Amino acid sequence: MNVLVTGGCGFIGSNFVRSVLRQKSNCRLINLDKLTYAGNPENLRDIEDDSRYRFVKGDITDAALVEQIFTEEKIDTVVHFAAESHVDRSIAGPAEFIQTNIVGTFTLLEAARKSWLQDGTGLADKRFLHVSTDEVYGSLGATGYFTEETSYDPRSPYSASKASSDHLVQAYYHTYGLPVLITNCSNNYGPYHFPEKLIPLIINNALNDKQLPVYGDGKQVRDWLYVEDHCAAVLRVLEKGTLGQTYNIGGNNEKQNIEIVTTVCNLLDEKVGLRDSGEPRTSLIRYVTDRPGHDRRYAIDATKIKDELGWTPAVTFEEGIRKTVDWYLDNPDWVAGVLDGSYQDYYERMYGNR
Ligand code: NAD
Ligand code: TYD
């Protein structure tokens, strides 16, 4: 396989690249990443010298570059992670979300269409896997689950941009026969998660004796999925999924935000002791103004991927959150580097603007 991974320097993409290189000897991986604030080649420093791996700094909306990579590297597989991924940022400034998530996905689809339909090698060994989110389905009440049949009802600029990209991917399957697969997963957590998202933000703030912002009443529910479980599911869909199909991927771990914040506080108290003031870290919790259009509950019914492809999550929330907290405790330099941009400066010098 000659795989183009987009967004491989981000949270999930970097975990995916590492796990594929570990498991598959017969693949070449090209990682195309723009290195936005969320992308750090540092996440892959341990594998960057692997001869099966190549990093290309670039934008998925750059059609000429994407086409060049398809030709040069004889790409037969795309695993598309690159996106603007943070809901709060999409509320503050949606433009980048439209560009990267919609126009970027379109650019990749076009490159695949041109390359694969014209190169005469046929579509049999080609795959275009688009990684998306359960947020496209909107918000649930107290009961019910998102299935692959749930109607799309995105509420934030982020989820609307992802929904739009999902529709484009489906359209390329129906219109051009492009061999696509779509995955819609729930909230991931684990190592290399940028500390603007709930779990790493709370870990980092709690360690630094900063306030812990909980939006609204803190009773919103997310279905937490350990990132390594997600990566295993994506690989399973890539290898065994039926073309044109969507697979929902969930962690079977519904938790209210306030439970997450409290759990992280308690774990840190246990591992590094109470705050200097002698108070537990839960004393840092502050209820703050709610996010506009805040979705109340997400929960995935992952029956299809279990029944058809035999995938279920292996990591319980209790295990996953301990591993995650330990990783952040062991990697303070990573957190400092991604927050102050020093990794960006280092790689800018190394890779320049190519
Ligand atoms: P992330 O923000 O950590 O990483 C995104 C990566 O994409 C970064 O490396 C960034 O530099 C790169 N990128 C952004 N714009 C680019 C562009 N124009 N060209 C090339 N590269 C670009 O995101 P993540 O959390 O790893 O999410 C990966 C994918 O999974 C996204 O498509 C996201 O919508 C989806 N997803 C994430 C979650 C989650 O909980 N994190 C849940 C569901 C779905
Ligand atoms: P987030 O990690 O941004 O993921 P998403 O919005 O894609 O689900 O947020 C997870 C939940 O945590 C969401 O309900 C919003 C909430 N949240 C807070 O309460 N405080 C925070 O500081 C952040 C970043 C999120």
Short mmCIF file of C-alpha atoms and ligand atoms in Angstrom, two decimals:
data_model
loop_
_atom_site.label_atom_id
_atom_site.label_comp_id
_atom_site.label_asym_id
_atom_site.label_seq_id
_atom_site.Cartn_x
_atom_site.Cartn_y
_atom_site.Cartn_z
CA MET A 1 0.00 0.00 0.00
CA ASN A 2 1.11 3.54 -0.78
CA VAL A 3 -0.89 5.50 1.72
CA LEU A 4 -1.48 9.22 1.79
CA VAL A 5 -2.34 10.19 5.36
CA THR A 6 -3.53 13.78 5.70
CA GLY A 7 -3.22 15.56 9.03
CA GLY A 8 -0.76 12.95 10.28
CA CYS A 9 0.88 15.44 12.63
CA GLY A 10 -2.34 16.03 14.57
CA PHE A 11 -3.71 14.13 17.53
CA ILE A 12 -5.43 11.16 15.90
CA GLY A 13 -3.35 11.19 12.70
CA SER A 14 -0.06 10.84 14.57
CA ASN A 15 -1.38 7.98 16.68
CA PHE A 16 -2.60 6.33 13.47
CA VAL A 17 0.70 6.71 11.59
CA ARG A 18 2.65 5.26 14.52
CA SER A 19 0.30 2.32 14.92
CA VAL A 20 0.22 1.46 11.20
CA LEU A 21 4.02 1.54 10.90
CA ARG A 22 4.18 -0.74 13.92
CA GLN A 23 1.69 -3.25 12.50
CA LYS A 24 2.21 -3.22 8.74
CA SER A 25 5.57 -3.96 7.19
CA ASN A 26 4.42 -3.66 3.58
CA CYS A 27 3.26 -0.08 3.41
CA ARG A 28 4.65 3.32 2.53
CA LEU A 29 3.12 6.28 4.36
CA ILE A 30 3.15 9.83 3.06
CA ASN A 31 1.99 12.33 5.66
CA LEU A 32 0.68 15.59 4.17
CA ASP A 33 0.20 18.17 6.89
CA LYS A 34 0.09 21.95 6.86
CA LEU A 35 1.37 22.18 10.44
CA THR A 36 -1.31 24.48 11.76
CA TYR A 37 -1.22 25.28 15.48
CA ALA A 38 -2.59 21.73 15.97
CA GLY A 39 0.02 19.88 13.91
CA ASN A 40 3.39 18.93 15.36
CA PRO A 41 5.90 16.64 13.61
CA GLU A 42 7.26 16.29 17.13
CA ASN A 43 4.35 13.89 17.67
CA LEU A 44 6.13 11.53 15.25
CA ARG A 45 9.75 12.19 16.09
CA ASP A 46 10.25 8.55 17.12
CA ILE A 47 9.40 7.28 13.61
CA GLU A 48 10.51 10.17 11.39
CA ASP A 49 13.62 8.29 10.20
CA ASP A 50 11.67 5.18 9.20
CA SER A 51 12.39 4.57 5.50
CA ARG A 52 8.71 3.74 4.89
CA TYR A 53 7.68 7.22 6.03
CA ARG A 54 7.80 10.61 4.31
CA PHE A 55 6.56 13.91 5.67
CA VAL A 56 5.38 16.62 3.27
CA LYS A 57 4.57 20.02 4.68
CA GLY A 58 1.65 21.35 2.66
CA ASP A 59 -1.99 22.25 2.42
CA ILE A 60 -4.69 19.80 1.32
CA THR A 61 -6.34 22.66 -0.59
CA ASP A 62 -3.23 22.95 -2.81
CA ALA A 63 -4.44 20.94 -5.82
CA ALA A 64 -1.10 20.97 -7.65
CA LEU A 65 0.77 19.64 -4.63
CA VAL A 66 -1.83 16.97 -3.91
CA GLU A 67 -1.80 15.80 -7.54
CA GLN A 68 1.98 15.73 -7.55
CA ILE A 69 1.99 13.49 -4.47
CA PHE A 70 -0.54 11.12 -6.06
CA THR A 71 1.65 10.77 -9.14
CA GLU A 72 5.06 10.73 -7.50
CA GLU A 73 4.12 8.26 -4.78
CA LYS A 74 1.61 6.16 -6.77
CA ILE A 75 -0.94 6.68 -4.00
CA ASP A 76 -3.50 3.89 -3.83
CA THR A 77 -4.94 4.60 -0.39
CA VAL A 78 -5.99 7.83 1.31
CA VAL A 79 -6.73 8.14 5.01
CA HIS A 80 -8.02 11.65 5.45
CA PHE A 81 -7.71 13.12 8.94
CA ALA A 82 -6.68 16.72 8.15
CA ALA A 83 -9.20 19.21 9.44
CA GLU A 84 -9.79 22.18 11.60
CA SER A 85 -11.18 20.27 14.55
CA HIS A 86 -12.11 22.54 17.46
CA VAL A 87 -15.75 23.63 17.85
CA ASP A 88 -14.92 26.76 19.86
CA ARG A 89 -12.52 27.96 17.16
CA SER A 90 -15.19 27.32 14.51
CA ILE A 91 -17.54 29.61 16.42
CA ALA A 92 -14.92 32.35 16.71
CA GLY A 93 -13.84 32.06 13.04
CA PRO A 94 -15.49 29.61 10.65
CA ALA A 95 -13.58 30.54 7.46
CA GLU A 96 -10.67 28.12 7.93
CA PHE A 97 -13.16 25.33 8.61
CA ILE A 98 -14.85 25.89 5.28
CA GLN A 99 -11.52 26.01 3.48
CA THR A 100 -9.82 23.01 5.01
CA ASN A 101 -12.72 20.75 5.84
CA ILE A 102 -14.84 21.31 2.72
CA VAL A 103 -12.52 22.65 0.00
CA GLY A 104 -9.64 20.48 1.26
CA THR A 105 -11.72 17.31 1.12
CA PHE A 106 -12.96 18.26 -2.33
CA THR A 107 -9.36 18.79 -3.50
CA LEU A 108 -8.35 15.34 -2.29
CA LEU A 109 -11.38 13.72 -3.89
CA GLU A 110 -10.61 15.42 -7.18
CA ALA A 111 -6.98 14.29 -7.08
CA ALA A 112 -8.08 10.72 -6.36
CA ARG A 113 -10.68 10.82 -9.13
CA LYS A 114 -8.23 12.16 -11.68
CA SER A 115 -5.41 9.89 -10.67
CA TRP A 116 -7.31 6.65 -10.12
CA LEU A 117 -9.81 6.87 -12.94
CA GLN A 118 -7.21 7.86 -15.48
CA ASP A 119 -4.15 5.81 -14.61
CA GLY A 120 -5.54 2.59 -16.12
CA THR A 121 -4.69 0.43 -13.09
CA GLY A 122 -8.34 0.10 -12.05
CA LEU A 123 -10.04 0.83 -8.78
CA ALA A 124 -9.88 -2.63 -7.21
CA ASP A 125 -6.97 -1.89 -4.86
CA LYS A 126 -7.85 1.76 -4.19
CA ARG A 127 -9.40 3.16 -1.01
CA PHE A 128 -10.36 6.66 0.13
CA LEU A 129 -11.20 6.65 3.82
CA HIS A 130 -12.69 9.86 5.17
CA VAL A 131 -12.51 10.34 8.93
CA SER A 132 -15.49 12.25 10.27
CA THR A 133 -17.37 12.90 13.47
CA ASP A 134 -20.60 11.96 15.22
CA GLU A 135 -21.26 15.70 15.58
CA VAL A 136 -22.76 15.66 12.05
CA TYR A 137 -25.84 13.98 13.57
CA GLY A 138 -26.60 16.93 15.86
CA SER A 139 -27.65 16.60 19.48
CA LEU A 140 -29.44 13.80 21.35
CA GLY A 141 -31.85 14.14 24.24
CA ALA A 142 -31.56 11.96 27.32
CA THR A 143 -32.15 8.74 25.36
CA GLY A 144 -31.32 7.20 21.99
CA TYR A 145 -28.15 6.68 19.97
CA PHE A 146 -26.68 7.81 16.67
CA THR A 147 -26.75 5.04 14.08
CA GLU A 148 -25.52 5.18 10.49
CA GLU A 149 -29.16 5.87 9.52
CA THR A 150 -29.56 8.96 11.72
CA SER A 151 -30.30 12.08 9.68
CA TYR A 152 -27.61 14.71 9.51
CA ASP A 153 -28.37 17.77 11.66
CA PRO A 154 -25.12 19.66 12.30
CA ARG A 155 -25.29 22.65 14.67
CA SER A 156 -21.81 24.23 14.76
CA PRO A 157 -19.73 25.59 11.88
CA TYR A 158 -17.33 22.70 12.61
CA SER A 159 -19.95 19.98 12.38
CA ALA A 160 -21.58 21.63 9.37
CA SER A 161 -18.24 21.66 7.55
CA LYS A 162 -17.66 17.99 8.38
CA ALA A 163 -21.21 17.11 7.29
CA SER A 164 -20.58 18.89 4.02
CA SER A 165 -17.37 16.96 3.44
CA ASP A 166 -19.14 13.66 4.22
CA HIS A 167 -21.76 14.47 1.57
CA LEU A 168 -19.06 15.23 -0.99
CA VAL A 169 -17.36 11.91 -0.26
CA GLN A 170 -20.67 10.03 -0.70
CA ALA A 171 -21.34 11.97 -3.90
CA TYR A 172 -18.01 10.84 -5.36
CA TYR A 173 -18.95 7.24 -4.62
CA HIS A 174 -22.36 7.47 -6.29
CA THR A 175 -21.33 9.70 -9.17
CA TYR A 176 -17.86 8.49 -10.08
CA GLY A 177 -17.64 5.13 -8.33
CA LEU A 178 -14.73 6.35 -6.22
CA PRO A 179 -13.98 3.60 -3.66
CA VAL A 180 -14.79 5.53 -0.50
CA LEU A 181 -15.37 4.65 3.14
CA ILE A 182 -16.57 7.02 5.86
CA THR A 183 -16.13 6.73 9.61
CA ASN A 184 -18.01 8.89 12.13
CA CYS A 185 -16.50 8.63 15.57
CA SER A 186 -17.18 10.02 19.00
CA ASN A 187 -14.85 12.17 21.14
CA ASN A 188 -11.33 10.77 21.24
CA TYR A 189 -8.89 11.13 24.12
CA GLY A 190 -5.34 9.97 24.78
CA PRO A 191 -1.69 10.99 24.16
CA TYR A 192 -0.84 13.95 21.88
CA HIS A 193 -4.25 15.59 22.29
CA PHE A 194 -3.87 19.35 21.89
CA PRO A 195 -4.53 21.04 25.24
CA GLU A 196 -7.45 23.15 24.05
CA LYS A 197 -9.84 20.17 24.09
CA LEU A 198 -11.60 19.28 27.32
CA ILE A 199 -9.48 16.45 28.78
CA PRO A 200 -5.95 17.74 28.07
CA LEU A 201 -7.00 21.30 28.91
CA ILE A 202 -8.29 20.20 32.30
CA ILE A 203 -5.15 18.12 32.97
CA ASN A 204 -2.87 21.00 32.08
CA ASN A 205 -4.82 23.67 33.96
CA ALA A 206 -5.23 21.48 37.03
CA LEU A 207 -1.48 20.78 37.12
CA ASN A 208 -0.73 24.48 36.87
CA ASP A 209 -3.24 25.54 39.51
CA LYS A 210 -5.40 27.34 36.92
CA GLN A 211 -9.19 27.51 36.91
CA LEU A 212 -11.10 24.68 35.22
CA PRO A 213 -13.79 26.12 32.93
CA VAL A 214 -16.94 23.99 32.74
CA TYR A 215 -19.41 25.25 30.14
CA GLY A 216 -23.03 25.75 31.24
CA ASP A 217 -24.22 23.20 33.82
CA GLY A 218 -21.51 20.65 32.91
CA LYS A 219 -24.11 17.96 32.31
CA GLN A 220 -23.52 17.61 28.58
CA VAL A 221 -22.65 14.05 27.63
CA ARG A 222 -19.91 12.80 25.31
CA ASP A 223 -19.08 9.17 24.43
CA TRP A 224 -15.32 8.91 25.03
CA LEU A 225 -13.18 6.76 22.74
CA TYR A 226 -9.54 5.97 23.51
CA VAL A 227 -7.47 7.09 20.52
CA GLU A 228 -5.72 3.72 20.03
CA ASP A 229 -9.12 2.01 19.84
CA HIS A 230 -10.16 4.54 17.24
CA CYS A 231 -7.01 3.95 15.18
CA ALA A 232 -7.62 0.19 15.27
CA ALA A 233 -11.17 0.77 14.07
CA VAL A 234 -10.04 2.99 11.19
CA LEU A 235 -7.56 0.33 10.07
CA ARG A 236 -10.27 -2.33 10.29
CA VAL A 237 -12.63 -0.26 8.13
CA LEU A 238 -9.83 0.40 5.66
CA GLU A 239 -9.04 -3.30 5.33
CA LYS A 240 -12.47 -4.87 5.65
CA GLY A 241 -15.12 -2.17 5.16
CA THR A 242 -17.66 -2.29 2.35
CA LEU A 243 -17.15 0.49 -0.19
CA GLY A 244 -19.61 3.36 -0.03
CA GLN A 245 -20.52 2.54 3.56
CA THR A 246 -20.42 4.61 6.72
CA TYR A 247 -19.28 3.11 10.04
CA ASN A 248 -19.96 4.73 13.40
CA ILE A 249 -17.17 4.27 15.94
CA GLY A 250 -17.87 4.85 19.63
CA GLY A 251 -16.27 4.07 22.96
CA ASN A 252 -19.33 2.90 24.92
CA ASN A 253 -18.29 5.45 27.53
CA GLU A 254 -20.95 8.07 28.04
CA LYS A 255 -19.90 10.60 30.66
CA GLN A 256 -21.10 14.04 31.70
CA ASN A 257 -18.43 16.71 31.34
CA ILE A 258 -18.47 17.38 35.06
CA GLU A 259 -17.74 13.69 35.75
CA ILE A 260 -14.73 13.91 33.42
CA VAL A 261 -13.39 17.03 35.10
CA THR A 262 -13.88 15.56 38.58
CA THR A 263 -12.23 12.27 37.60
CA VAL A 264 -9.18 14.08 36.21
CA CYS A 265 -8.92 16.23 39.36
CA ASN A 266 -9.12 13.21 41.64
CA LEU A 267 -6.52 11.29 39.63
CA LEU A 268 -4.10 14.19 39.77
CA ASP A 269 -4.64 14.62 43.52
CA GLU A 270 -3.86 10.92 43.89
CA LYS A 271 -0.77 10.99 41.66
CA VAL A 272 0.89 14.30 42.51
CA GLY A 273 -0.75 15.36 45.77
CA LEU A 274 -3.18 18.15 46.61
CA ARG A 275 -2.79 21.78 45.52
CA ASP A 276 -0.20 23.89 47.35
CA SER A 277 -3.13 25.42 49.26
CA GLY A 278 -3.97 21.94 50.56
CA GLU A 279 -7.30 21.91 48.70
CA PRO A 280 -8.34 19.22 46.23
CA ARG A 281 -8.13 20.18 42.53
CA THR A 282 -11.94 20.13 42.21
CA SER A 283 -11.78 23.49 44.04
CA LEU A 284 -10.48 24.95 40.73
CA ILE A 285 -13.75 24.14 38.89
CA ARG A 286 -15.59 27.20 37.59
CA TYR A 287 -18.94 27.10 35.80
CA VAL A 288 -18.66 29.55 32.90
CA THR A 289 -20.95 30.88 30.15
CA ASP A 290 -22.14 28.07 27.93
CA ARG A 291 -20.88 27.54 24.38
CA PRO A 292 -23.43 28.89 21.83
CA GLY A 293 -25.41 26.06 20.25
CA HIS A 294 -23.82 23.58 22.66
CA ASP A 295 -24.91 20.03 21.74
CA ARG A 296 -26.36 18.31 24.80
CA ARG A 297 -25.52 14.68 24.25
CA TYR A 298 -23.65 12.48 21.79
CA ALA A 299 -23.83 8.68 21.98
CA ILE A 300 -22.89 6.16 19.33
CA ASP A 301 -24.53 2.88 18.50
CA ALA A 302 -21.51 0.96 17.19
CA THR A 303 -23.40 -2.26 16.37
CA LYS A 304 -22.65 -2.13 12.66
CA ILE A 305 -18.86 -2.09 12.96
CA LYS A 306 -19.07 -4.78 15.65
CA ASP A 307 -21.35 -7.10 13.68
CA GLU A 308 -19.89 -6.56 10.23
CA LEU A 309 -16.20 -6.00 10.95
CA GLY A 310 -15.75 -7.49 14.42
CA TRP A 311 -14.42 -4.31 16.03
CA THR A 312 -15.18 -3.31 19.61
CA PRO A 313 -13.28 -0.89 21.86
CA ALA A 314 -10.70 -2.63 24.06
CA VAL A 315 -9.86 0.15 26.52
CA THR A 316 -12.24 1.00 29.37
CA PHE A 317 -12.59 4.64 30.36
CA GLU A 318 -10.99 3.93 33.74
CA GLU A 319 -7.88 2.49 32.04
CA GLY A 320 -7.78 5.05 29.26
CA ILE A 321 -8.03 8.09 31.49
CA ARG A 322 -5.26 6.76 33.76
CA LYS A 323 -3.00 6.15 30.76
CA THR A 324 -3.80 9.61 29.45
CA VAL A 325 -3.11 11.40 32.73
CA ASP A 326 0.16 9.44 33.08
CA TRP A 327 1.20 10.42 29.57
CA TYR A 328 0.67 14.12 30.29
CA LEU A 329 2.54 13.82 33.59
CA ASP A 330 5.44 12.17 31.73
CA ASN A 331 5.48 14.70 28.89
CA PRO A 332 5.42 18.25 30.29
CA ASP A 333 7.89 19.38 27.58
CA TRP A 334 5.48 18.33 24.84
CA VAL A 335 2.67 20.35 26.41
CA ALA A 336 4.89 23.41 26.85
CA GLY A 337 6.19 23.10 23.28
CA VAL A 338 2.78 22.86 21.61
CA LEU A 339 1.39 25.69 23.68
CA ASP A 340 4.20 28.19 23.16
CA GLY A 341 4.68 27.30 19.48
CA SER A 342 8.37 26.43 19.88
CA TYR A 343 7.96 23.14 17.99
CA GLN A 344 6.46 25.11 15.12
CA ASP A 345 9.50 27.37 15.03
CA TYR A 346 11.84 24.38 15.07
CA TYR A 347 10.09 22.61 12.19
CA GLU A 348 9.64 25.83 10.25
CA ARG A 349 13.43 26.11 10.28
CA MET A 350 13.81 22.43 9.35
CA TYR A 351 11.23 22.20 6.61
CA GLY A 352 10.75 25.81 5.57
CA ASN A 353 7.96 26.42 3.13
CA ARG A 354 8.11 23.41 0.91
P1 NAD B 1 -6.16 17.86 15.14
O1 NAD B 1 -6.71 19.26 15.14
O2 NAD B 1 -5.40 17.38 16.33
O3 NAD B 1 -5.19 17.67 13.89
C1 NAD B 1 -5.51 18.14 12.61
C2 NAD B 1 -4.27 18.03 11.75
O4 NAD B 1 -4.63 18.47 10.43
C3 NAD B 1 -3.12 18.90 12.23
O5 NAD B 1 -1.92 18.17 12.16
C4 NAD B 1 -3.11 20.05 11.24
O6 NAD B 1 -1.84 20.63 11.04
C5 NAD B 1 -3.63 19.38 9.98
N1 NAD B 1 -4.26 20.31 9.04
C6 NAD B 1 -5.19 21.27 9.33
N2 NAD B 1 -5.50 21.94 8.21
C7 NAD B 1 -4.76 21.41 7.21
C8 NAD B 1 -4.66 21.69 5.83
N3 NAD B 1 -5.38 22.65 5.25
N4 NAD B 1 -3.82 20.94 5.08
C9 NAD B 1 -3.08 19.96 5.66
N5 NAD B 1 -3.13 19.67 6.97
C10 NAD B 1 -3.97 20.38 7.73
O7 NAD B 1 -7.39 16.94 14.82
P2 NAD B 1 -7.72 15.46 15.37
O8 NAD B 1 -8.38 15.60 16.68
O9 NAD B 1 -6.52 14.60 15.22
O10 NAD B 1 -8.84 15.02 14.33
C11 NAD B 1 -8.50 14.31 13.14
C12 NAD B 1 -9.77 14.05 12.35
O11 NAD B 1 -10.70 13.32 13.14
C13 NAD B 1 -10.50 15.34 11.93
O12 NAD B 1 -10.98 15.15 10.62
C14 NAD B 1 -11.64 15.45 12.93
O13 NAD B 1 -12.75 16.12 12.34
C15 NAD B 1 -11.95 13.99 13.18
N6 NAD B 1 -12.54 13.72 14.50
C16 NAD B 1 -11.86 14.06 15.64
C17 NAD B 1 -12.43 13.76 16.87
C18 NAD B 1 -11.71 14.06 18.15
O14 NAD B 1 -12.25 13.78 19.22
N7 NAD B 1 -10.49 14.60 18.13
C19 NAD B 1 -13.69 13.17 16.94
C20 NAD B 1 -14.35 12.88 15.76
C21 NAD B 1 -13.77 13.14 14.53
P1 TYD B 2 -14.34 19.50 23.26
O1 TYD B 2 -13.16 18.77 23.83
O2 TYD B 2 -14.14 20.88 22.74
O3 TYD B 2 -14.98 18.54 22.18
P2 TYD B 2 -16.40 18.69 21.38
O4 TYD B 2 -16.92 20.06 21.54
O5 TYD B 2 -15.99 18.40 19.98
O6 TYD B 2 -17.29 17.64 21.96
O7 TYD B 2 -15.43 19.59 24.40
C1 TYD B 2 -15.95 18.44 25.02
C2 TYD B 2 -17.07 18.87 25.93
O8 TYD B 2 -16.51 19.66 27.00
C3 TYD B 2 -18.09 19.78 25.26
O9 TYD B 2 -19.38 19.48 25.78
C4 TYD B 2 -17.68 21.18 25.67
C5 TYD B 2 -17.07 20.97 27.04
N1 TYD B 2 -15.97 21.87 27.42
C6 TYD B 2 -16.02 22.53 28.66
O10 TYD B 2 -16.98 22.40 29.44
N2 TYD B 2 -14.95 23.32 29.00
C7 TYD B 2 -13.89 23.52 28.17
O11 TYD B 2 -12.96 24.29 28.53
C8 TYD B 2 -13.86 22.85 26.91
C9 TYD B 2 -12.69 23.03 25.97
C10 TYD B 2 -14.92 22.01 26.59
#
